[in-house]
Short mmCIF file of C-alpha atoms and ligand atoms in Angstrom, two decimals:
data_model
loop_
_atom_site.label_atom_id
_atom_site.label_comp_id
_atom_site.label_asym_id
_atom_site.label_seq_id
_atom_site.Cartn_x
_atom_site.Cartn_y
_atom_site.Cartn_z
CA UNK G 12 18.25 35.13 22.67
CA UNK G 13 20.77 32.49 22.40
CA UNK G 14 19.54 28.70 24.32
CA UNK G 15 21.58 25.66 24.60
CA UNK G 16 21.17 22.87 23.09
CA UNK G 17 21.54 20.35 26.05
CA UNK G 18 18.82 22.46 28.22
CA UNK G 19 16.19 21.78 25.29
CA UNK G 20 16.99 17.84 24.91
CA UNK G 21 16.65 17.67 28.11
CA UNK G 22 13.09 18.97 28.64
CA UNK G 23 11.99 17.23 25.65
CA UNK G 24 13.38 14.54 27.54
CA UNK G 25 11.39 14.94 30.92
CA UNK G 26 8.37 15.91 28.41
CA UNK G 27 8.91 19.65 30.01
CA UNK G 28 7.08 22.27 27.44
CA UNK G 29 9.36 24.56 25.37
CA UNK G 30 8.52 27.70 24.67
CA UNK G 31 7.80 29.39 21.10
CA UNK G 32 11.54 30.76 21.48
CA UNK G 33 13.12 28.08 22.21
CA UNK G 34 11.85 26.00 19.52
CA UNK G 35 12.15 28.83 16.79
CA UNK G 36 16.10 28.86 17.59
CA UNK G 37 16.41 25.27 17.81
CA UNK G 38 14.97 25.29 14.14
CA UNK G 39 16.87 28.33 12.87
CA UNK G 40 20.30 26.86 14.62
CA UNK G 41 20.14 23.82 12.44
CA UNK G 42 19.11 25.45 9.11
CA UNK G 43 22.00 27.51 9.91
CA UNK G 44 24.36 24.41 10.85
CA UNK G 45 25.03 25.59 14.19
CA UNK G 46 22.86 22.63 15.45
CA UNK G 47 24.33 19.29 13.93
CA UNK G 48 22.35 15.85 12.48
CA UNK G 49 23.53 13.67 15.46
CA UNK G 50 21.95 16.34 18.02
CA UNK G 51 18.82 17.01 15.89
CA UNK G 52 18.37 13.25 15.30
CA UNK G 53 18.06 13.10 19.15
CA UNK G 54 15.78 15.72 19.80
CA UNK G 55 13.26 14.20 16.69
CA UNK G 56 13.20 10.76 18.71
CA UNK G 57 12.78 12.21 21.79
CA UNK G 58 9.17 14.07 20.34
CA UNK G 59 8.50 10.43 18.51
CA UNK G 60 8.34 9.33 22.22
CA UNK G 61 6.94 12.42 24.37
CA UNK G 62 4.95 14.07 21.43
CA UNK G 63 4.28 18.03 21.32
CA UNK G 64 1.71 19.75 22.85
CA UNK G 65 -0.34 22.14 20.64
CA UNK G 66 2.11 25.12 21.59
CA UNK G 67 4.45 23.59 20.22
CA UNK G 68 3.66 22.05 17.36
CA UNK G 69 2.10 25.67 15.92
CA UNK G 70 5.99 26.76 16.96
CA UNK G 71 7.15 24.39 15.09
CA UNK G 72 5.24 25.11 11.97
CA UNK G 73 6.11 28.77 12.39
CA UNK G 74 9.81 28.05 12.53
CA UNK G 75 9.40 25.83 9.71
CA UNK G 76 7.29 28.60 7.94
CA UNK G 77 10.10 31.27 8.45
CA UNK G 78 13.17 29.31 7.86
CA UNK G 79 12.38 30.61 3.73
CA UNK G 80 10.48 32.30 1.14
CA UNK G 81 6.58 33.06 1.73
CA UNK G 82 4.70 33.61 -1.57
CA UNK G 83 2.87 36.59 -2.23
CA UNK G 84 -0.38 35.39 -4.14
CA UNK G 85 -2.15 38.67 -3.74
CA UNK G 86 -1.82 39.20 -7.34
CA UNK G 87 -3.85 36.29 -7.80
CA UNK G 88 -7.60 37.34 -8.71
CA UNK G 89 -10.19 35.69 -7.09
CA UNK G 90 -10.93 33.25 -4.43
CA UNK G 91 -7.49 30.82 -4.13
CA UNK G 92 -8.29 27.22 -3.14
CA UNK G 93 -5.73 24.23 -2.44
CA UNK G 94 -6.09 20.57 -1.67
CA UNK G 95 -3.19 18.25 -0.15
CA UNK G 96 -3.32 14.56 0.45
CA UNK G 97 -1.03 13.08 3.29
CA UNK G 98 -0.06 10.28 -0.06
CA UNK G 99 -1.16 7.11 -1.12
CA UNK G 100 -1.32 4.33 -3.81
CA UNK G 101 -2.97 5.21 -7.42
CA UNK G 102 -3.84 8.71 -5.49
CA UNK G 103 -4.53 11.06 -8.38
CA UNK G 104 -6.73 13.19 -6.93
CA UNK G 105 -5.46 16.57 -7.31
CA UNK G 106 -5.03 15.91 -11.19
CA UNK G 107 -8.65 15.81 -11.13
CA UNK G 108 -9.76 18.18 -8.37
CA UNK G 109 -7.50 20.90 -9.73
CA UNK G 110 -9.42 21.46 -12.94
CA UNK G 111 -12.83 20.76 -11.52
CA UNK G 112 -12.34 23.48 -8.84
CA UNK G 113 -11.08 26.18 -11.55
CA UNK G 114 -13.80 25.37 -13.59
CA UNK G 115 -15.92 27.30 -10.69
CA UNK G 116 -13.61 30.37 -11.57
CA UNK G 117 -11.71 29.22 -8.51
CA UNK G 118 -8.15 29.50 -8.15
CA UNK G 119 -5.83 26.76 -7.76
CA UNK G 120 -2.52 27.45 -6.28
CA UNK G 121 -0.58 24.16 -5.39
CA UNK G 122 2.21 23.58 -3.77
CA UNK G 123 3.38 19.44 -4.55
CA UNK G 124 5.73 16.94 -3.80
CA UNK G 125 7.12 13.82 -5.29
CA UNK G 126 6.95 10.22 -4.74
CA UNK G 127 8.05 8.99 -0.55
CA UNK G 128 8.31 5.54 0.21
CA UNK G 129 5.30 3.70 -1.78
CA UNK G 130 3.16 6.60 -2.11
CA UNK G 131 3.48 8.87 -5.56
CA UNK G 132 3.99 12.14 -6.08
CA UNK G 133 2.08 14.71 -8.36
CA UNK G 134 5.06 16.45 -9.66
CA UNK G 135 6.46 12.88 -10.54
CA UNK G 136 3.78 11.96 -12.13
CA UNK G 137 3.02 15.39 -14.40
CA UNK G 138 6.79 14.96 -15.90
CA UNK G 139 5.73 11.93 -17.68
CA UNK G 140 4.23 15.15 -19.65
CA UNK G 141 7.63 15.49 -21.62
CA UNK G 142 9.12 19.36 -20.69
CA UNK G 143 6.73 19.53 -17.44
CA UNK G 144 8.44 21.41 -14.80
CA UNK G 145 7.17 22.22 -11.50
CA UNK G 146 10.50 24.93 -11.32
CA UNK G 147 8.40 28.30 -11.90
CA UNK G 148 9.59 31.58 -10.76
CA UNK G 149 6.90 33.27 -8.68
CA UNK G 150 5.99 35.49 -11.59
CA UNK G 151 5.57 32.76 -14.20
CA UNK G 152 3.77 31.13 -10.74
CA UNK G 153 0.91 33.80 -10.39
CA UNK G 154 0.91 34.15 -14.29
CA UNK G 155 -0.38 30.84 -14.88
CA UNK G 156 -2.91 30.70 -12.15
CA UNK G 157 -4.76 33.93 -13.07
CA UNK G 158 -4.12 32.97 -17.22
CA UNK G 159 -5.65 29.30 -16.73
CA UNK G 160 -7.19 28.97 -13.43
CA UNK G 161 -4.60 26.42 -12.14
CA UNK G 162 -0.68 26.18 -10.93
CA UNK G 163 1.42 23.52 -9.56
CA UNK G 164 4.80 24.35 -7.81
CA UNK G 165 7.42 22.23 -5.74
CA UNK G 166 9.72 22.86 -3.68
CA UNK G 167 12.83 24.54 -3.71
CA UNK G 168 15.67 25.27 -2.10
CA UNK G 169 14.27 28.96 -0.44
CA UNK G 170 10.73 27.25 0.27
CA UNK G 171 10.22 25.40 3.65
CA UNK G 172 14.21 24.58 3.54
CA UNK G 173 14.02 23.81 7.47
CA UNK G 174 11.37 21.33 6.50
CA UNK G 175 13.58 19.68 3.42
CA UNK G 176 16.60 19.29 6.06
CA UNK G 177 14.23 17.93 8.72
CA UNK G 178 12.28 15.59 6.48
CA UNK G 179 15.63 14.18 5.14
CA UNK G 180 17.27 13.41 8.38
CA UNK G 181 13.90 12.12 9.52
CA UNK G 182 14.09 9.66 6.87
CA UNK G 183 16.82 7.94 8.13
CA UNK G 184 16.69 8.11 12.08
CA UNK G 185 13.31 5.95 12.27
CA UNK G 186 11.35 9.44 12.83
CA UNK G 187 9.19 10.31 10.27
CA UNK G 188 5.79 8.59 12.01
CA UNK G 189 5.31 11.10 14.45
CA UNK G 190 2.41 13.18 14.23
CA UNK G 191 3.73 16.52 15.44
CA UNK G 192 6.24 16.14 12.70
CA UNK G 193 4.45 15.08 10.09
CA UNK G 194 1.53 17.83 10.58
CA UNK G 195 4.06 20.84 11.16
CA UNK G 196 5.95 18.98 7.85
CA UNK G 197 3.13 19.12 5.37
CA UNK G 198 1.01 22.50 7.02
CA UNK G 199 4.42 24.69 6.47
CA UNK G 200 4.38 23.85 3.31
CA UNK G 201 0.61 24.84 2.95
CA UNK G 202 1.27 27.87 4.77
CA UNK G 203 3.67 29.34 2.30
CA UNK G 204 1.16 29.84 0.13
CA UNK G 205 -2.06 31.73 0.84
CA UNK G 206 -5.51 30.25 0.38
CA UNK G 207 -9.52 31.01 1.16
CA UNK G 208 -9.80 27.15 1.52
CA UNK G 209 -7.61 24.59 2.62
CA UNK G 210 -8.88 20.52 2.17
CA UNK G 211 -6.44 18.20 3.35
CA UNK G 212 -7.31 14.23 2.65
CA UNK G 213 -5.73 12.45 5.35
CA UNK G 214 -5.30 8.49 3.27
CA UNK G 215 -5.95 5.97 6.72
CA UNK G 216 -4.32 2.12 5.98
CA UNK G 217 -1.87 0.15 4.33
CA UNK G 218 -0.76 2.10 1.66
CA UNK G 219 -0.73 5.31 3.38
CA UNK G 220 1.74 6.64 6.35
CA UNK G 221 -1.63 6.79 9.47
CA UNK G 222 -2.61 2.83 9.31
CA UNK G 223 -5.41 3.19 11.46
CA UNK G 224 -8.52 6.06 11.85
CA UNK G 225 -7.56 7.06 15.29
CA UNK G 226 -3.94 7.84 14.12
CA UNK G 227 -5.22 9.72 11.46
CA UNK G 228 -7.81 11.75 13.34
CA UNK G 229 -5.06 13.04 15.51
CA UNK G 230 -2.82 14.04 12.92
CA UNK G 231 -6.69 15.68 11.04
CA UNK G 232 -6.76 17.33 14.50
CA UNK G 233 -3.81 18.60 14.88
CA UNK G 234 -3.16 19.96 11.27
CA UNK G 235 -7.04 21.74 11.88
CA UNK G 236 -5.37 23.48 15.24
CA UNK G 237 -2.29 24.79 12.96
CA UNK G 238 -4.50 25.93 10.06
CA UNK G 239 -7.08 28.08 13.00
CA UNK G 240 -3.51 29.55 14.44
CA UNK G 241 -2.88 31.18 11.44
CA UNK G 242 -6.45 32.06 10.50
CA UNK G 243 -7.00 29.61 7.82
CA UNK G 244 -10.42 28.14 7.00
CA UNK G 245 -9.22 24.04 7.16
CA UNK G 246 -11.51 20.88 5.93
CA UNK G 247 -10.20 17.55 6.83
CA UNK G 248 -11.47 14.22 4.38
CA UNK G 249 -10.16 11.01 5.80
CA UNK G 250 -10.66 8.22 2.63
CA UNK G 251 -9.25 5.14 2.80
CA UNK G 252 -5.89 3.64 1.39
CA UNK G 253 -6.66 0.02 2.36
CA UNK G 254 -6.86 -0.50 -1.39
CA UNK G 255 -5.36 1.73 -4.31
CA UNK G 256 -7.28 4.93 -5.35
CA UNK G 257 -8.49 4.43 -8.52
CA UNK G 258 -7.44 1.72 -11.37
CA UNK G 259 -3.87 3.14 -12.23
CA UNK G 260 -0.43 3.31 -10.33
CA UNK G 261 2.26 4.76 -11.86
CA UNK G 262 3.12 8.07 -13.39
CA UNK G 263 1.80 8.68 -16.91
CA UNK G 264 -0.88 5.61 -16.57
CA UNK G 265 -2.37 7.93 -13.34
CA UNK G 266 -2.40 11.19 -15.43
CA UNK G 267 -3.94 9.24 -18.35
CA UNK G 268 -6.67 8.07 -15.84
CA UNK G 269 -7.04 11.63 -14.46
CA UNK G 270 -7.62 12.61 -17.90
CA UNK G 271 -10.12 10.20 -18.07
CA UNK G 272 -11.75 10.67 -15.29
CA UNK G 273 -12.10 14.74 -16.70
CA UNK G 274 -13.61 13.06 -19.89
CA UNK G 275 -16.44 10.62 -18.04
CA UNK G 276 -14.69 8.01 -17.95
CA UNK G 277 -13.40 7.43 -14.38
CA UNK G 278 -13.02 4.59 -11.82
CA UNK G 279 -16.57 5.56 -9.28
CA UNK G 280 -13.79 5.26 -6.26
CA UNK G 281 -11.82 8.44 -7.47
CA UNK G 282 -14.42 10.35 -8.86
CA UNK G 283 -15.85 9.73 -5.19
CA UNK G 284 -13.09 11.47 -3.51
CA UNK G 285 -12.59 13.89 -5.66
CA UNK G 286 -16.12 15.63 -5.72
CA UNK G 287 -16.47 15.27 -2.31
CA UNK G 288 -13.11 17.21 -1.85
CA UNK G 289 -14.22 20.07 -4.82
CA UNK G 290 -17.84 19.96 -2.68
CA UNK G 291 -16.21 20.65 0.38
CA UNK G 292 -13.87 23.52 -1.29
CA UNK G 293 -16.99 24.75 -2.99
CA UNK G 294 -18.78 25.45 0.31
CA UNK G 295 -15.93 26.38 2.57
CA UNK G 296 -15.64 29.47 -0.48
CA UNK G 297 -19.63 29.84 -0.50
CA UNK G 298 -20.18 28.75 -3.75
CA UNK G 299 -22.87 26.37 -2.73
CA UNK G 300 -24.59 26.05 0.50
CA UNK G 301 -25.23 22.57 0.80
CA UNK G 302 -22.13 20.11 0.69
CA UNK G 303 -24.77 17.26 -1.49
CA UNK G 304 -25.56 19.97 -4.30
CA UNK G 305 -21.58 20.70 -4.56
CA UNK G 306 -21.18 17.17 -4.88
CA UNK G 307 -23.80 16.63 -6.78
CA UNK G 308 -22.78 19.57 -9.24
CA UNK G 309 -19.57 18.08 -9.47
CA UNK G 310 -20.11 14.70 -10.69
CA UNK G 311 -22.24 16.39 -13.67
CA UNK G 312 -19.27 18.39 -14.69
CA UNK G 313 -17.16 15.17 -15.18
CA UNK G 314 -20.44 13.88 -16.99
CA UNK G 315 -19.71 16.81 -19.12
CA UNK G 316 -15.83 16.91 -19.82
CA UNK G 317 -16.35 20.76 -19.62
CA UNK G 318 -13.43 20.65 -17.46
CA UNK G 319 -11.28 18.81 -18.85
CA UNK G 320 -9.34 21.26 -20.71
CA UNK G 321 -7.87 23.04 -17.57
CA UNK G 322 -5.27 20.33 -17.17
CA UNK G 323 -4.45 20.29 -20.87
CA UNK G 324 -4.25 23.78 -20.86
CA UNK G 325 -2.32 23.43 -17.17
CA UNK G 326 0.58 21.14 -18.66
CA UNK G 327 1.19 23.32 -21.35
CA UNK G 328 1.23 26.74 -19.67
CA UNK G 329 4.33 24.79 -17.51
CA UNK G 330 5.89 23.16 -20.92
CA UNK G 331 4.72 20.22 -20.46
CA UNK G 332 3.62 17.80 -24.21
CA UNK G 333 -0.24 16.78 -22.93
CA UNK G 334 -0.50 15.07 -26.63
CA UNK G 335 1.63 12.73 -25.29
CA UNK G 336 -1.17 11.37 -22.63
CA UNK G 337 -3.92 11.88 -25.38
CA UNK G 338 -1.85 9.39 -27.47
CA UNK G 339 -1.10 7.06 -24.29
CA UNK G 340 -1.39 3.70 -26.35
CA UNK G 341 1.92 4.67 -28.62
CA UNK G 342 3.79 6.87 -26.03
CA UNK G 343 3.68 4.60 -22.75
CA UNK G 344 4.63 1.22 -24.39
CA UNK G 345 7.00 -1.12 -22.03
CA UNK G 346 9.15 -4.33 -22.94
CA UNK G 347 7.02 -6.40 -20.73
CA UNK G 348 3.21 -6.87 -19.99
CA UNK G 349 2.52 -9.10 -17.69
CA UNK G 350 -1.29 -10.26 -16.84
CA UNK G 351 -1.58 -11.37 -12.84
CA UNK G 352 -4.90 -13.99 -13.29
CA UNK G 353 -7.79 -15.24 -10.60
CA UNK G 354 -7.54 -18.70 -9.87
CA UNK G 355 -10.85 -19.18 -8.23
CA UNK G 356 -14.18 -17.82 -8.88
CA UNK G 357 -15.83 -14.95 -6.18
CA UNK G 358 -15.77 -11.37 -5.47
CA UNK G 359 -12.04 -9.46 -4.90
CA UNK G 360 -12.84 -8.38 -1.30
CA UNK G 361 -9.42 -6.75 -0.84
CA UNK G 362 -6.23 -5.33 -2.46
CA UNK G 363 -3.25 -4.07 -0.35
CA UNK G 364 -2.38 -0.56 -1.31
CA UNK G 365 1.10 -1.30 0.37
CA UNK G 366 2.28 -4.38 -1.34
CA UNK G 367 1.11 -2.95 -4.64
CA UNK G 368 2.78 0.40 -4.13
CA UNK G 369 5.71 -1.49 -3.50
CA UNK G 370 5.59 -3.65 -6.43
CA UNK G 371 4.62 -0.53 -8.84
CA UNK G 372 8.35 0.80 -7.58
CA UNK G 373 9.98 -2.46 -8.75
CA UNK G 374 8.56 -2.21 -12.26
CA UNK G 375 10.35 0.87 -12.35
CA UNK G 376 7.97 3.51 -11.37
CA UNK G 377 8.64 4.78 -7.79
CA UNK G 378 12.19 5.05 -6.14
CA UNK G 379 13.94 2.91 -4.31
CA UNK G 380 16.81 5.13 -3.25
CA UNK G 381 16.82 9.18 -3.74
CA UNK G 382 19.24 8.75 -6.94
CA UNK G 383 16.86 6.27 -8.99
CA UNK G 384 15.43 7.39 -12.01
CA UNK G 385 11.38 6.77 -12.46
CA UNK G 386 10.47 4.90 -15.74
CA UNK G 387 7.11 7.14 -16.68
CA UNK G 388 6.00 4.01 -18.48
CA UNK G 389 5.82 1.74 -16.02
CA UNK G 390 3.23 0.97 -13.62
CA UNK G 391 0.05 -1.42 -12.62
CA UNK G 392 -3.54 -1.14 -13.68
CA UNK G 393 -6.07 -3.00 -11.63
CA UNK G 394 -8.23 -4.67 -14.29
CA UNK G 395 -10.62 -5.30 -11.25
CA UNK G 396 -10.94 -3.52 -8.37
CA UNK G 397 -12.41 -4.55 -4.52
CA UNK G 398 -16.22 -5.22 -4.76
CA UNK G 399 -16.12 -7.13 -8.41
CA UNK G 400 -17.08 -9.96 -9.35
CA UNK G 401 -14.11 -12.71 -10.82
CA UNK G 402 -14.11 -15.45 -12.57
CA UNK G 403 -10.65 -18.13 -12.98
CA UNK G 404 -9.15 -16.80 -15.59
CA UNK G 405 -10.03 -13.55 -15.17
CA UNK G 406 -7.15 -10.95 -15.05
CA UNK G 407 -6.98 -9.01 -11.84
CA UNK G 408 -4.19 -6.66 -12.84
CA UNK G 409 -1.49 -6.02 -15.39
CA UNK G 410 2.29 -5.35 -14.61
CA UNK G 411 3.60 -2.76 -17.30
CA UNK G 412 7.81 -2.62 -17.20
CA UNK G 413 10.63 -2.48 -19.04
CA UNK G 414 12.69 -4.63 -16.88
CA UNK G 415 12.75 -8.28 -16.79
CA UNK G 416 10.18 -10.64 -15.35
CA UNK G 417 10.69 -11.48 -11.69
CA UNK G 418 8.67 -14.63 -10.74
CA UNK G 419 8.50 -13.16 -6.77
CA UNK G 420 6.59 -10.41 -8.01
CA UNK G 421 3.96 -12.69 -9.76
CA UNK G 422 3.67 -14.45 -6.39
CA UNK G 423 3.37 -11.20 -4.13
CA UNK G 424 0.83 -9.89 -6.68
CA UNK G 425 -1.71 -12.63 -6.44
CA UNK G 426 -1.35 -12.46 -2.49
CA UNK G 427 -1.89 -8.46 -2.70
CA UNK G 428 -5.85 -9.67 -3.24
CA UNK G 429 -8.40 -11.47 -1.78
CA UNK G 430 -11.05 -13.45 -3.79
CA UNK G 431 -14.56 -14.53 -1.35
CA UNK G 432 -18.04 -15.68 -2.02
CA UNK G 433 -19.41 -13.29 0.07
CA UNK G 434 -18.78 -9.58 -1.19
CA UNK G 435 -17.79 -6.67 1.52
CA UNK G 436 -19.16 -3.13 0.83
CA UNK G 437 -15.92 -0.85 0.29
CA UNK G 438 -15.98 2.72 1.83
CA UNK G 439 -14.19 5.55 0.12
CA UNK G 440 -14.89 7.96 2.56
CA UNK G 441 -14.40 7.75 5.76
CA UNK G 442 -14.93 10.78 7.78
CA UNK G 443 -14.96 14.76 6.98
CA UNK G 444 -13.83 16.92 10.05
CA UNK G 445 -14.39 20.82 9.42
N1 URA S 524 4.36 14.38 3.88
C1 URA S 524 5.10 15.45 4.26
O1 URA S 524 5.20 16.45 3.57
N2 URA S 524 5.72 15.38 5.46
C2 URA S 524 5.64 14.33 6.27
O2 URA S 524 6.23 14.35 7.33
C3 URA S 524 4.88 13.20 5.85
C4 URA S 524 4.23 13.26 4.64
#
């Protein structure tokens, strides 16, 4: 059937529903170039304004879905799990949850992204593992899930390619914050790739792309009503990305703290999110009843380190040098360290995930335009975190780069926290919708 153009901007326009059809060839006309930027750009702001209804948002993640390759995991043995967070500041998560999960004989197939805006991206940060690579054919793909329980991909050209032209044009016409967009963006790309359990952690405030819990709940909502339209079992976390997740930003800093965090040694923030997204995978599959003795489970295992050697093992299977994070002290070494001190005595009460996302891109680790190159080295660690105590004097964080000292960035780092006699209890979690 072929539609015009003008007749669909115009009912998106009057907030008329389009059907399944329509929206399928408007998608499949501009993959194929018959639909151009300037007239897709329009019809993205005119859904910023007038939304989607639930129709057609599932149509949209359909046409999305179909524009490329589908992966055929049945090869894979066992129950398949996957976890995706909407991104934040210091979020390692998946570095963690990944080999915690296939330590349960689960199955971890993963499809990742890099770094947008301030938030990081896993397959950014698992190249600081020299030889890393995220490009696996689907053989080598299946291969190393069933051989060590665990397999990150990204994606290419033939996966979601509606969604990489889409995303980039959205990027640059202001259009990128709507929630129909966003949730047919990131479930097409979940969709590719079958699983028995789906968690998605939706990150609510500054450093994260929903700033506030009713935002976020919508998008939760909405990504739940794609995941039931193609019969997939869906748990929502919403955690919070006020503050940064964890104590490291960066690239190789967060997979050093990952591994740390697989070796008992991890900030109680992460480790919180984490088994709480494992607990919820581990019931959706049956593997425990209760959601509190999945948890529970969980947080022995990272006592343990038993699982630790999944993402070792992980790294390697996809060429990546894990010896170099074991050694982080002589591998990760920058030109500059720069200490960021408390100059008044109290509790830290906040950090802003946002302005210290943007400040771990101007040491060098994040992007600033699509051509820049990350430094793996560089990054921030939080020496304190919200809820501790401080005394002046005390250093708050550290600034690791290899380019030269900025005095601004000294400035904007000691306004990024808050220092107040009276503490403020910090919440990880926020809700779980399932
Ligand atoms: N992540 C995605 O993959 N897509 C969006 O639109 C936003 C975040």
């Amino acid at each position: 059937m072929n539609y015009s153009f003008s007749e669909i901007i115009e009912k998106k326009k009057h907030s008329i529903e389009l059907s399944a059809e329509e929206i399928k060839w408007l998608i499949n006309s501009y993959v194929k170039n018959n639909v151009t930027d300037y007239q897709m750009a329009a019809f993205a702001m005119a859904v910023y304004f007038n939304g989607m209804t639930k129709a057609e948002t599932l149509a949209l993640t359909q046409s999305y879905v179909e524009s490329g390759y589908v992966y055929d995991v049945s090869e894979v043995t066992g129950l398949k799990a996957d976890k995706h967070s909407t991104g934040g500041v210091g979020d390692k998560t998946s570095l963690v949850y990944s080999p915690l999960v296939a330590s349960y004989g689960v199955k971890v197939c993963k499809l990742s992204g890099r770094g947008l805006g301030v938030t990081g991206g896993t397959i950014d940060k698992l190249e600081s593992c020299k030889g890393w690579t995220s490009e696996l054919s689907k053989e080598k793909f299946i291969k190393t899930i069933n051989e060590v329980g665990m397999s990150i991909t990204g994606q290419s050209d033939d996966i979601v390619p509606a969604d990489k032209k889409m995303y980039a044009l959205r990027d640059v016409t202001g259009t990128v914050d709507s929630i129909p967009l966003i949730a047919a963006s990131i479930m097409s790309k979940k969709l590719v790739i079958d699983s028995d359990s789906l968690i998605l952690d939706v990150k609510v405030g500054a450093g994260a792309f929903m700033k506030n819990i009713d935002i976020a709940e919508k998008l939760a909502n909405e990504m739940i009503t794609i995941g039931h339209g193609y019969n997939r079992k869906v748990s929502i976390l919403l955690t919070d990305m006020q503050k940064p997740l964890g104590k490291a930003i960066g690239n190789a800093i967060e997979v050093k703290e990952a591994w740390d965090t697989l070796n008992n040694n991890g900030p109680e923030d992460l480790k919180e999110v984490v088994c709480t997204a494992a607990g919820l995978t581990l019931t959706d599959l049956g593997i425990f009843d209760k959601l509190e003795d999945a948890i529970s489970d969980c947080y022995k295992k990272l006592e343990t380190g038993e699982c630790a050697h999944f993402l070792q093992e992980f790294v390697e299977a996809q060429g990546g040098n894990f010896e170099l994070i074991k050694n982080y002290e002589q591998n990760f070494t920058t030109k500059n360290k720069i200490e960021v001190l408390a100059e008044e005595n109290g509790y830290i009460i906040s950090q802003d995930a946002e302005t210290i996302g943007l400040l771990s891109m101007e040491l060098g680790a994040g992007r600033k335009t699509k051509e820049d190159l990350i430094d793996f080295s560089a990054g921030i660690y939080l020496n304190k975190k919200t809820g501790d105590v401080v005394k002046t004097g005390d250093v708050v964080l550290t600034f690791y780069t290899n380019f030269d000292i900025n005095n601004d960035w000294i400035e904007k780092a000691k306004k990024s926290f808050t220092i107040s006699s009276q503490n403020e209890k910090q919440q990880n979690i926020i809700k779980i919708i399932r």
